[in-house]
CSV table of C-alpha atoms and ligand atoms in Angstrom, one decimal:
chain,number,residue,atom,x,y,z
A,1,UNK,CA,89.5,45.9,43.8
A,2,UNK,CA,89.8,49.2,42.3
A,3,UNK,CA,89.7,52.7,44.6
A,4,UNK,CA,85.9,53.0,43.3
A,5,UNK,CA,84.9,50.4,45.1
A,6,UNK,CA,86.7,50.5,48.1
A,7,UNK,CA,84.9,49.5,51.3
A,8,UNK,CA,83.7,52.9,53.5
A,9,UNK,CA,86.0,53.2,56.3
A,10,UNK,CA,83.5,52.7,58.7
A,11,UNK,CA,83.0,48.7,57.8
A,12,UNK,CA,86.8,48.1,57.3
A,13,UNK,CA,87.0,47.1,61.2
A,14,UNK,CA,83.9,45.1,60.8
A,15,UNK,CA,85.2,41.7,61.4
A,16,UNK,CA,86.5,42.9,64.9
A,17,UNK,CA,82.7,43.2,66.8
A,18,UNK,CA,81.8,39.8,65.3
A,19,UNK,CA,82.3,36.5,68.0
A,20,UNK,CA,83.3,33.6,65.7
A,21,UNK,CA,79.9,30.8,65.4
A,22,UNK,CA,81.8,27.5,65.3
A,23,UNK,CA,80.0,24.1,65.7
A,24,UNK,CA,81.1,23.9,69.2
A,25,UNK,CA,79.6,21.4,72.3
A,26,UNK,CA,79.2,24.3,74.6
A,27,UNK,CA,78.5,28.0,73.1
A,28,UNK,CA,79.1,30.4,75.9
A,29,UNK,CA,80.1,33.2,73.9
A,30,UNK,CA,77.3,35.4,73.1
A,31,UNK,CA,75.1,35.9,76.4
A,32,UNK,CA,72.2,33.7,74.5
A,33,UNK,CA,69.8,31.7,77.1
A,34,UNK,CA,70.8,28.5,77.5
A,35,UNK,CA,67.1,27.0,77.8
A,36,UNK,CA,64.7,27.9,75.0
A,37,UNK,CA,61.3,29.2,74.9
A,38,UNK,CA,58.7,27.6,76.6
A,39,UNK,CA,57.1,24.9,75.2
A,40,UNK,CA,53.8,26.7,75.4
A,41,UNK,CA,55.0,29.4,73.4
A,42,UNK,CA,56.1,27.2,70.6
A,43,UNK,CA,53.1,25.5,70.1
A,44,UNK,CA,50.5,29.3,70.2
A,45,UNK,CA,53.4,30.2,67.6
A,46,UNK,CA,53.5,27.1,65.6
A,47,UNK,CA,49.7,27.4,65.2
A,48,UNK,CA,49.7,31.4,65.0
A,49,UNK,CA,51.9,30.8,62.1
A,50,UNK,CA,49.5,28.2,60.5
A,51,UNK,CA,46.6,31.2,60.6
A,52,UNK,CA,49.2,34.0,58.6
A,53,UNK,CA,48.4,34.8,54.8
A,54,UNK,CA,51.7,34.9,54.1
A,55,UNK,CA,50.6,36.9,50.7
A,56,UNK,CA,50.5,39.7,52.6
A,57,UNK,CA,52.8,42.4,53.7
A,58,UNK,CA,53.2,42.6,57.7
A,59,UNK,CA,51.4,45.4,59.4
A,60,UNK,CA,53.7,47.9,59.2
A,61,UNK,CA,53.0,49.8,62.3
A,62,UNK,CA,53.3,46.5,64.2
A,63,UNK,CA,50.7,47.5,66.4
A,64,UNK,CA,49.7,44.2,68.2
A,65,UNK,CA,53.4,44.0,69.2
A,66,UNK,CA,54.0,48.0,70.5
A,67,UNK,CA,50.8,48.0,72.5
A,68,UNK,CA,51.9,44.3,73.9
A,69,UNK,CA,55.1,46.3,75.1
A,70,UNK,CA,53.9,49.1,75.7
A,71,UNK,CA,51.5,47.6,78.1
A,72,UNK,CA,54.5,45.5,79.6
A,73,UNK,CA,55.9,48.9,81.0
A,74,UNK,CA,53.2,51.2,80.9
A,75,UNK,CA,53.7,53.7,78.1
A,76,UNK,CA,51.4,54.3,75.1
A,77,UNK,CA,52.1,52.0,72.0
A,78,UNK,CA,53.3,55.3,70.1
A,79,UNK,CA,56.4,55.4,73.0
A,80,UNK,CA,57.3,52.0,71.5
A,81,UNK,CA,59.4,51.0,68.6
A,82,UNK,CA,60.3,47.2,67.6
A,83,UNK,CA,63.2,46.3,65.0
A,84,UNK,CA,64.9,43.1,64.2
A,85,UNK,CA,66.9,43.0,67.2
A,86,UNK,CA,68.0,46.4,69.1
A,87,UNK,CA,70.8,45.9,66.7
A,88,UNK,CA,68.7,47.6,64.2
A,89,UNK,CA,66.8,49.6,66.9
A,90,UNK,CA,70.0,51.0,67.3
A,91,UNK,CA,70.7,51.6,63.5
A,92,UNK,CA,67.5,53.0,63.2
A,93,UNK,CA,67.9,55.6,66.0
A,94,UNK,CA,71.3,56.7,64.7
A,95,UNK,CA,70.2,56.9,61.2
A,96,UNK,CA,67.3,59.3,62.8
A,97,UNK,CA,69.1,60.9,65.0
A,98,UNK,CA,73.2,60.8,63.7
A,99,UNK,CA,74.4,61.5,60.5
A,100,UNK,CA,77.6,63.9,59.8
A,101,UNK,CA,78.6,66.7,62.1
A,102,UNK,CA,77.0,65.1,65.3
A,103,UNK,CA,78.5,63.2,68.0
A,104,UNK,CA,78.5,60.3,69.7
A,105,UNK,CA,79.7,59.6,73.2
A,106,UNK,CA,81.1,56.4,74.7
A,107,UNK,CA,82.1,55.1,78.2
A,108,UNK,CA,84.8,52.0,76.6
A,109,UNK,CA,85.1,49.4,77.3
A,110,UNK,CA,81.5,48.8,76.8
A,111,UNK,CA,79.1,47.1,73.8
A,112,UNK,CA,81.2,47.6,70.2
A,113,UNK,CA,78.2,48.0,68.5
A,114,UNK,CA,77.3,51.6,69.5
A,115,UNK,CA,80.6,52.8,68.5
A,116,UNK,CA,80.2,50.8,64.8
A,117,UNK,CA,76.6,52.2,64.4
A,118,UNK,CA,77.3,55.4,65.4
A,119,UNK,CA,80.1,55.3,62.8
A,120,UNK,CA,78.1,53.9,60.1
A,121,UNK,CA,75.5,56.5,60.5
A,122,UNK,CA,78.0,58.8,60.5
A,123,UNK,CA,78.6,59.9,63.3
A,124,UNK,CA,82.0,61.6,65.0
A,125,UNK,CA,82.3,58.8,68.1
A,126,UNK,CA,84.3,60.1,71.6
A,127,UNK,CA,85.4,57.1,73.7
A,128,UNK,CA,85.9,58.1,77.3
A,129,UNK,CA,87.6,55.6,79.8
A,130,UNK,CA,84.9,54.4,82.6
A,131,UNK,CA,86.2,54.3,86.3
A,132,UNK,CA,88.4,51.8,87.8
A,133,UNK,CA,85.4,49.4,88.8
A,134,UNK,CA,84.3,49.5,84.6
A,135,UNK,CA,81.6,51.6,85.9
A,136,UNK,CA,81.0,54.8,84.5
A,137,UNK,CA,82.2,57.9,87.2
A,138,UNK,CA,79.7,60.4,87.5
A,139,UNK,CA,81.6,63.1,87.9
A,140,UNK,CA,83.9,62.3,85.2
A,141,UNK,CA,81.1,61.6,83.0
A,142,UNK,CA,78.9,64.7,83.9
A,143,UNK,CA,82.6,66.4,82.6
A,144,UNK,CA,83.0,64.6,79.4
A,145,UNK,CA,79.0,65.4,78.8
A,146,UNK,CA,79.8,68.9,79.2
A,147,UNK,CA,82.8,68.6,77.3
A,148,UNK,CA,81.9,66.6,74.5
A,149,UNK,CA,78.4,67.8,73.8
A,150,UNK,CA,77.3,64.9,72.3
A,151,UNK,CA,74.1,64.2,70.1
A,152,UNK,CA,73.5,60.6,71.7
A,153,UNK,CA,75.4,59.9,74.9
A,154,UNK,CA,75.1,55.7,74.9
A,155,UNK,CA,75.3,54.3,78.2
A,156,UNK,CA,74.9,50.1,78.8
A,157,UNK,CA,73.7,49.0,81.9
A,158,UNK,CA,74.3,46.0,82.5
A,159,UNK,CA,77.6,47.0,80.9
A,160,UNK,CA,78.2,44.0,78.0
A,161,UNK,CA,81.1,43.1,78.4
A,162,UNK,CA,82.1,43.8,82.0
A,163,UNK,CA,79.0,42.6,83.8
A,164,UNK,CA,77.8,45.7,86.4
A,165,UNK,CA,74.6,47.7,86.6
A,166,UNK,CA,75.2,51.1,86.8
A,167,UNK,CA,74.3,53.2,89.7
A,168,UNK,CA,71.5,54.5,88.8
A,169,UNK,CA,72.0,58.0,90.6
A,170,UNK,CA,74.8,58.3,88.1
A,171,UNK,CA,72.6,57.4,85.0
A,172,UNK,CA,69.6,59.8,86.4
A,173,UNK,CA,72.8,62.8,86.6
A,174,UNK,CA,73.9,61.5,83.2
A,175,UNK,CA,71.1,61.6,81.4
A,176,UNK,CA,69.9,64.8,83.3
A,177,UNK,CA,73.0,66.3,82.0
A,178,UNK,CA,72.7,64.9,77.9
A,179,UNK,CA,71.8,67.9,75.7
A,180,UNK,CA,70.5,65.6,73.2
A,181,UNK,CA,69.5,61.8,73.3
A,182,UNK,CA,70.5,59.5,77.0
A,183,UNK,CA,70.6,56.1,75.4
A,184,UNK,CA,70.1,53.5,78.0
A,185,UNK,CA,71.0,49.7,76.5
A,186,UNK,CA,69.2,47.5,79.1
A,187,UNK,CA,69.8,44.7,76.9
A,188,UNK,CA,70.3,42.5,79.9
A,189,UNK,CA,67.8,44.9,82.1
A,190,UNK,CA,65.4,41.9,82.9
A,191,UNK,CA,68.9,40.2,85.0
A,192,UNK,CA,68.4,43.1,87.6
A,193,UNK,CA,65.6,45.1,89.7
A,194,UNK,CA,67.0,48.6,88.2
A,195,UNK,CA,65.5,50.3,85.1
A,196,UNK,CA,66.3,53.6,83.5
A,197,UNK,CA,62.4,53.6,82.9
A,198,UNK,CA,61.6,54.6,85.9
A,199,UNK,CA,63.0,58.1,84.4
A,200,UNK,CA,60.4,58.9,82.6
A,201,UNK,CA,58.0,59.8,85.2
A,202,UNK,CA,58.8,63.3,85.1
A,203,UNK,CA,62.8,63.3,86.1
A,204,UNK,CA,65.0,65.9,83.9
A,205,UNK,CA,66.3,65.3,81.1
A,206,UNK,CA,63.4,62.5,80.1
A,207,UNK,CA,62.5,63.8,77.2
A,208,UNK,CA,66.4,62.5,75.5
A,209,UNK,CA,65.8,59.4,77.1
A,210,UNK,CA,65.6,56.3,74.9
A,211,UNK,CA,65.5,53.0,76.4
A,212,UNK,CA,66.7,49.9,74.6
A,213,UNK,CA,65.7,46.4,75.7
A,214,UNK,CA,65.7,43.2,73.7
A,215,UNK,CA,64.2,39.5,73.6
A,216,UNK,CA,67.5,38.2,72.7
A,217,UNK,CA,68.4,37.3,76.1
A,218,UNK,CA,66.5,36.8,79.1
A,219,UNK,CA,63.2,36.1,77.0
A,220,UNK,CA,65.5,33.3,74.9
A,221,UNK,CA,64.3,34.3,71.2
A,222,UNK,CA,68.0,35.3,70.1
A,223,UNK,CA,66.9,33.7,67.2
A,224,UNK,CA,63.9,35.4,66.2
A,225,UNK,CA,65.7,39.1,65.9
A,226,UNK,CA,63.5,41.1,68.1
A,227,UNK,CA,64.5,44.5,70.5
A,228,UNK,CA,62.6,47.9,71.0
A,229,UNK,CA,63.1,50.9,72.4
A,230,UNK,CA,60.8,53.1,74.6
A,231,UNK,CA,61.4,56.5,74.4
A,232,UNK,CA,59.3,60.2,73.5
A,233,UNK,CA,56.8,59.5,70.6
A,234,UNK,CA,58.8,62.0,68.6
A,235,UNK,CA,61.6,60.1,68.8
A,236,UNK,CA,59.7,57.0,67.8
A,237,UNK,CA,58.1,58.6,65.1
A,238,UNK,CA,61.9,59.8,63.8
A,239,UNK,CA,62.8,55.7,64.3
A,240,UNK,CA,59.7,54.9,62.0
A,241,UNK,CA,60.6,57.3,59.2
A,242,UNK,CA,64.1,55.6,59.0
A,243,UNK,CA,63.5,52.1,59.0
A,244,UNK,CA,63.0,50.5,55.7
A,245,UNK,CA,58.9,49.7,54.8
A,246,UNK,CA,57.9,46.5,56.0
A,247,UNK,CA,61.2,45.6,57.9
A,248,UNK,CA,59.4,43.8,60.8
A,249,UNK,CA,58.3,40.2,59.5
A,250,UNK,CA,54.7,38.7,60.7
A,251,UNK,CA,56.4,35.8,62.1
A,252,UNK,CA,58.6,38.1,64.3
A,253,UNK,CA,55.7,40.7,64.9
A,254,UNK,CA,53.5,37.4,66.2
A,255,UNK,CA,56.8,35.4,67.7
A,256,UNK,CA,57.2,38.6,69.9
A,257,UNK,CA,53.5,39.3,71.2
A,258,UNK,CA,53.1,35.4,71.8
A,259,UNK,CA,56.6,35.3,73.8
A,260,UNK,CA,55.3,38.6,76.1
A,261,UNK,CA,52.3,36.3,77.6
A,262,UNK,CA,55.0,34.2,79.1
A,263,UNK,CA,56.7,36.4,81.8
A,264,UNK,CA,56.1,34.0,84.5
A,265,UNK,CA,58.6,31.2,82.3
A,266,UNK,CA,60.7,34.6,82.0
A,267,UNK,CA,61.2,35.8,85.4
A,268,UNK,CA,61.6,31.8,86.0
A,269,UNK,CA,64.5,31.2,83.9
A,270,UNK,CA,66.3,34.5,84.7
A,271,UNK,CA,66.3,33.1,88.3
A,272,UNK,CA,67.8,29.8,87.2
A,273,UNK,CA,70.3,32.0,85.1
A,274,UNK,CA,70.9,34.0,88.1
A,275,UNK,CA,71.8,31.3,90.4
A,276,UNK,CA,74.2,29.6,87.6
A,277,UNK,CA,75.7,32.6,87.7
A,278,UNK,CA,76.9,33.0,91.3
A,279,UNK,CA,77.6,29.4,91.0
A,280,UNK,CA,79.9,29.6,88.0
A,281,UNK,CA,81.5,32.7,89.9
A,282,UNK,CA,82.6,30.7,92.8
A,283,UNK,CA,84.0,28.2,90.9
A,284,UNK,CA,86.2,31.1,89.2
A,285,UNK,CA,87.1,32.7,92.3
A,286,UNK,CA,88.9,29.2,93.2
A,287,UNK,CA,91.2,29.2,89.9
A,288,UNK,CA,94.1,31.8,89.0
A,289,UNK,CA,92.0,34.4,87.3
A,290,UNK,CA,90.2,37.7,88.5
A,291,UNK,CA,86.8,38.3,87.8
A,292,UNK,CA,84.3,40.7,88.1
A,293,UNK,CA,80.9,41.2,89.6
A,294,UNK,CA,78.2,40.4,87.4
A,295,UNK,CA,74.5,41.9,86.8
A,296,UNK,CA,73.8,39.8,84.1
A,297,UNK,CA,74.1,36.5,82.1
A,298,UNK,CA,77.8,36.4,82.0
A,299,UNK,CA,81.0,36.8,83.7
A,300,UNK,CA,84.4,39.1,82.7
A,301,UNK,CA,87.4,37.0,83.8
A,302,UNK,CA,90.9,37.6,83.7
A,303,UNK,CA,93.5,34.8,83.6
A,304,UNK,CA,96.5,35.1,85.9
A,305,UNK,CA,99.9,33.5,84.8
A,306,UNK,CA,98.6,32.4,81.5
A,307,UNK,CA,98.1,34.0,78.2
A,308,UNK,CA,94.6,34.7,77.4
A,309,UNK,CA,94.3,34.2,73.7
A,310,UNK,CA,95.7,30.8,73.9
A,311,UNK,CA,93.6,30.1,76.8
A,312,UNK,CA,91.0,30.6,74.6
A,313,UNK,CA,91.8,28.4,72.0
A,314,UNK,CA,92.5,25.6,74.5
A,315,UNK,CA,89.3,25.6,75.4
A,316,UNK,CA,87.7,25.8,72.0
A,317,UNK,CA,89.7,22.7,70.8
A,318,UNK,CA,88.2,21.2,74.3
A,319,UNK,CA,84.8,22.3,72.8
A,320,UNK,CA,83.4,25.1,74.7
A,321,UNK,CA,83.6,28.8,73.1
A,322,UNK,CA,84.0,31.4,74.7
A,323,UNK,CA,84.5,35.5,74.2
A,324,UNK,CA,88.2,36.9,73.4
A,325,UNK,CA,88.5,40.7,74.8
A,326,UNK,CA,92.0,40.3,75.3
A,327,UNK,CA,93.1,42.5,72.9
A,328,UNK,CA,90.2,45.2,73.6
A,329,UNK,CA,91.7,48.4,74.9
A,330,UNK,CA,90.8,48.3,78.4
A,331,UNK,CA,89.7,45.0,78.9
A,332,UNK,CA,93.7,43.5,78.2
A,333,UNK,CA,93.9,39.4,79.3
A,334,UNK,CA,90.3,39.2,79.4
A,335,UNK,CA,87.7,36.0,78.7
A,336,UNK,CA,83.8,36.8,78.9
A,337,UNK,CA,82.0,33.6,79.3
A,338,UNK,CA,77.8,33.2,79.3
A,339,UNK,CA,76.4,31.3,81.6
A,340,UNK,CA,75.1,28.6,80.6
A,341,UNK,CA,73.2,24.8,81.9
A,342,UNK,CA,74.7,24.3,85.7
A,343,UNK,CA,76.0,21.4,83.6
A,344,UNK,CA,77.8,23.4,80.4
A,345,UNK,CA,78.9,25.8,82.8
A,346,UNK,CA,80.7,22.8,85.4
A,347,UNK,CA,82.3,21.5,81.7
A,348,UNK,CA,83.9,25.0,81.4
A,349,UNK,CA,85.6,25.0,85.0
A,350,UNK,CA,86.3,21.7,84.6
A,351,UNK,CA,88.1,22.4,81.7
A,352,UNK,CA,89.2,25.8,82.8
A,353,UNK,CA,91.1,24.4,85.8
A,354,UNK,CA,92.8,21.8,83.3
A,355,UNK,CA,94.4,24.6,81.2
A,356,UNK,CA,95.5,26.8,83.7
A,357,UNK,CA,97.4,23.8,86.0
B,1,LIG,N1,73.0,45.6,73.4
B,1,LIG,C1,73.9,44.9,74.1
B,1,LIG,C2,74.5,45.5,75.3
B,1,LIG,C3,74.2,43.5,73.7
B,1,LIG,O1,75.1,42.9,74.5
B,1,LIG,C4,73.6,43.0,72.6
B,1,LIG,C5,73.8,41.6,72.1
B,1,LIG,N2,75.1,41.0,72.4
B,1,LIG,C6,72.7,43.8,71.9
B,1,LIG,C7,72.4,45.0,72.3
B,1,LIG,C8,72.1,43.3,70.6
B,1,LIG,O2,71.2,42.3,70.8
B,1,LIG,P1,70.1,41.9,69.7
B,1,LIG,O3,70.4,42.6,68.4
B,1,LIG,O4,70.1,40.4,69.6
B,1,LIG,O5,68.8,42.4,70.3
């Protein structure tokens, strides 16, 4: 290709945040549910659909679907904005709010895609190290916050891909502390009993404070592309302005306030994920790998004694897929797998303890 149409150099790393989709047995690579929707929901969908003149363009305000969340938390439906995933949440903020001459600040290791949006909107990123438990240290972060002077500060909690909560004394100091936006990712928020919304009733610095939450995970609709982000009106308002016309389909508008009815099935199936979890985590603690605490749907592991790439491919060939960090800065040797069906997630020990014998 000729210089003129040379790829922007914030994309030419692309291929690096994506985890490979292969055609695998057992797919514990991307923190998906492993049970799906309830069937209740499928069928109010299915005939929801039925009722849609698709001729139509979607109600562009999505309003059925903000007030459903915003009632969910109890904020006003103008505190609420919905995107095709928090992917594009994210994208949209950052196009809002980023652009050239503002900064972004980081705690690495910690979810690629803030870095990668913040780049492609723009943005100069600062990656700071976290502390020596992958959490972030407040008093190292209240320094880099002070030092940096960031626009958006992104902090993950869960952290994707190491697994632990923050404390939230730390986040409250941290976002206290942002000049400009606190960006809280609680993509995996509904795995534990802490919430950077509780925040917003009145603590400093909650104006800056943007929540991020998605129905990718614990609420199983990976596949219909669904997040949103609660934060000041103003900030919502900035998020509507830059996303495209129309960008919100009415099948994922109706997918979303249908799916919000079932927070019994919800709360249900994170339970079940739950106890998978500590289950899977015994089983790792008996091999010869270290691993991590984990506040979410998946566990950081580290293999002892045996290269972790190849590891990896082992157990792809074997037919269960899991996440490669090992060459991540920070997160060296290390295997992230989801947690899956008690059964998928007994094949991957099984199989586990087979390669490293
Ligand atoms: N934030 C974090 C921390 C994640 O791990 C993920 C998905 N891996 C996302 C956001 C994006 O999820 P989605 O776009 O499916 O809502």
């Amino acid at each position: 290709m000729s210089a003129r149409v040379a790829l922007r150099d914030e994309l030419a790393s692309l291929g690096r945040y994506h985890s490979p989709q292969s055609p695998v047995e057992v797919r514990l690579n991307t923190n998906e549910s492993p049970y799906p929707p309830p069937a209740a929901w499928q069928h109010a969908f299915s005939d929801a659909v039925r009722q849609v003149g698709f001729q139509r363009y979607p109600d562009r305000e999505a309003k059925a679907l903000r007030a459903a969340v915003g009632s969910r938390h109890g904020v006003e439906p103008e505190e609420v904005f919905c995107a095709n995933g928090s992917n594009e949440v994210l994208l949209c903020l950052l196009l809002a709010f980023g652009g050239s001459g503002r900064r972004a600040l980081v705690f690495e290791p910690t979810y690629g895609l803030h870095a990668h949006v913040a780049g492609l909107a723009g943005m100069e990123v600062v990656a700071e190290p976290r502390g020596a438990d992958f959490r972030v240290d407040p008093v190292a972060g209240a320094a880099a916050i002070a030092r940096v002077e960031p626009d958006v500060l992104f902090l993950c909690s869960p952290n994707n891909p190491t697994g632990r909560a923050e404390d939230p004394r730390t986040v409250a100091a941290l976002v206290e502390g942002a000049p400009g936006l606190a960006v809280v990712d609680e993509a995996y928020g509904e795995f534990t009993s802490v919430s950077s919304l509780t925040l917003r009733d009145g603590s400093a610095g909650a104006e800056g404070l943007v929540v991020v939450r998605t129905l990718s995970k614990a609420w199983a609709m990976a596949g219909a592309r669904l997040g949103y982000l609660v934060a000041h009106r103003d900030v919502v308002a900035g998020c509507q302005a830059a996303a495209l016309p129309y960008h919100l389909s009415t099948q994922t508008q109706l997918a979303g306030v249908l799916a919000l009815r079932y927070e019994t099935e919800m709360a249900e199936r994170v339970r079940a994920v739950a106890a998978a979890r500590e289950e899977l985590a015994k089983g790792l603690a008996e091999l010869d790998v270290d691993t991590w605490p984990s506040d979410a749907n998946f566990v950081l592991f580290r293999p002892r004694g045996r290269d972790a790439s190849a590891l990896w491919a082992d157990l792809l060939a074997a037919g269960v897929l899991v996440r490669d960090f090992s060459s991540r800065p920070g997160l060296e040797g290390c295997l992230r797998v989801s947690v899956g069906t008690p059964e998928e997630n007994e094949r991957f020990l099984e199989l586990l303890a087979g390669a490293l014998r």
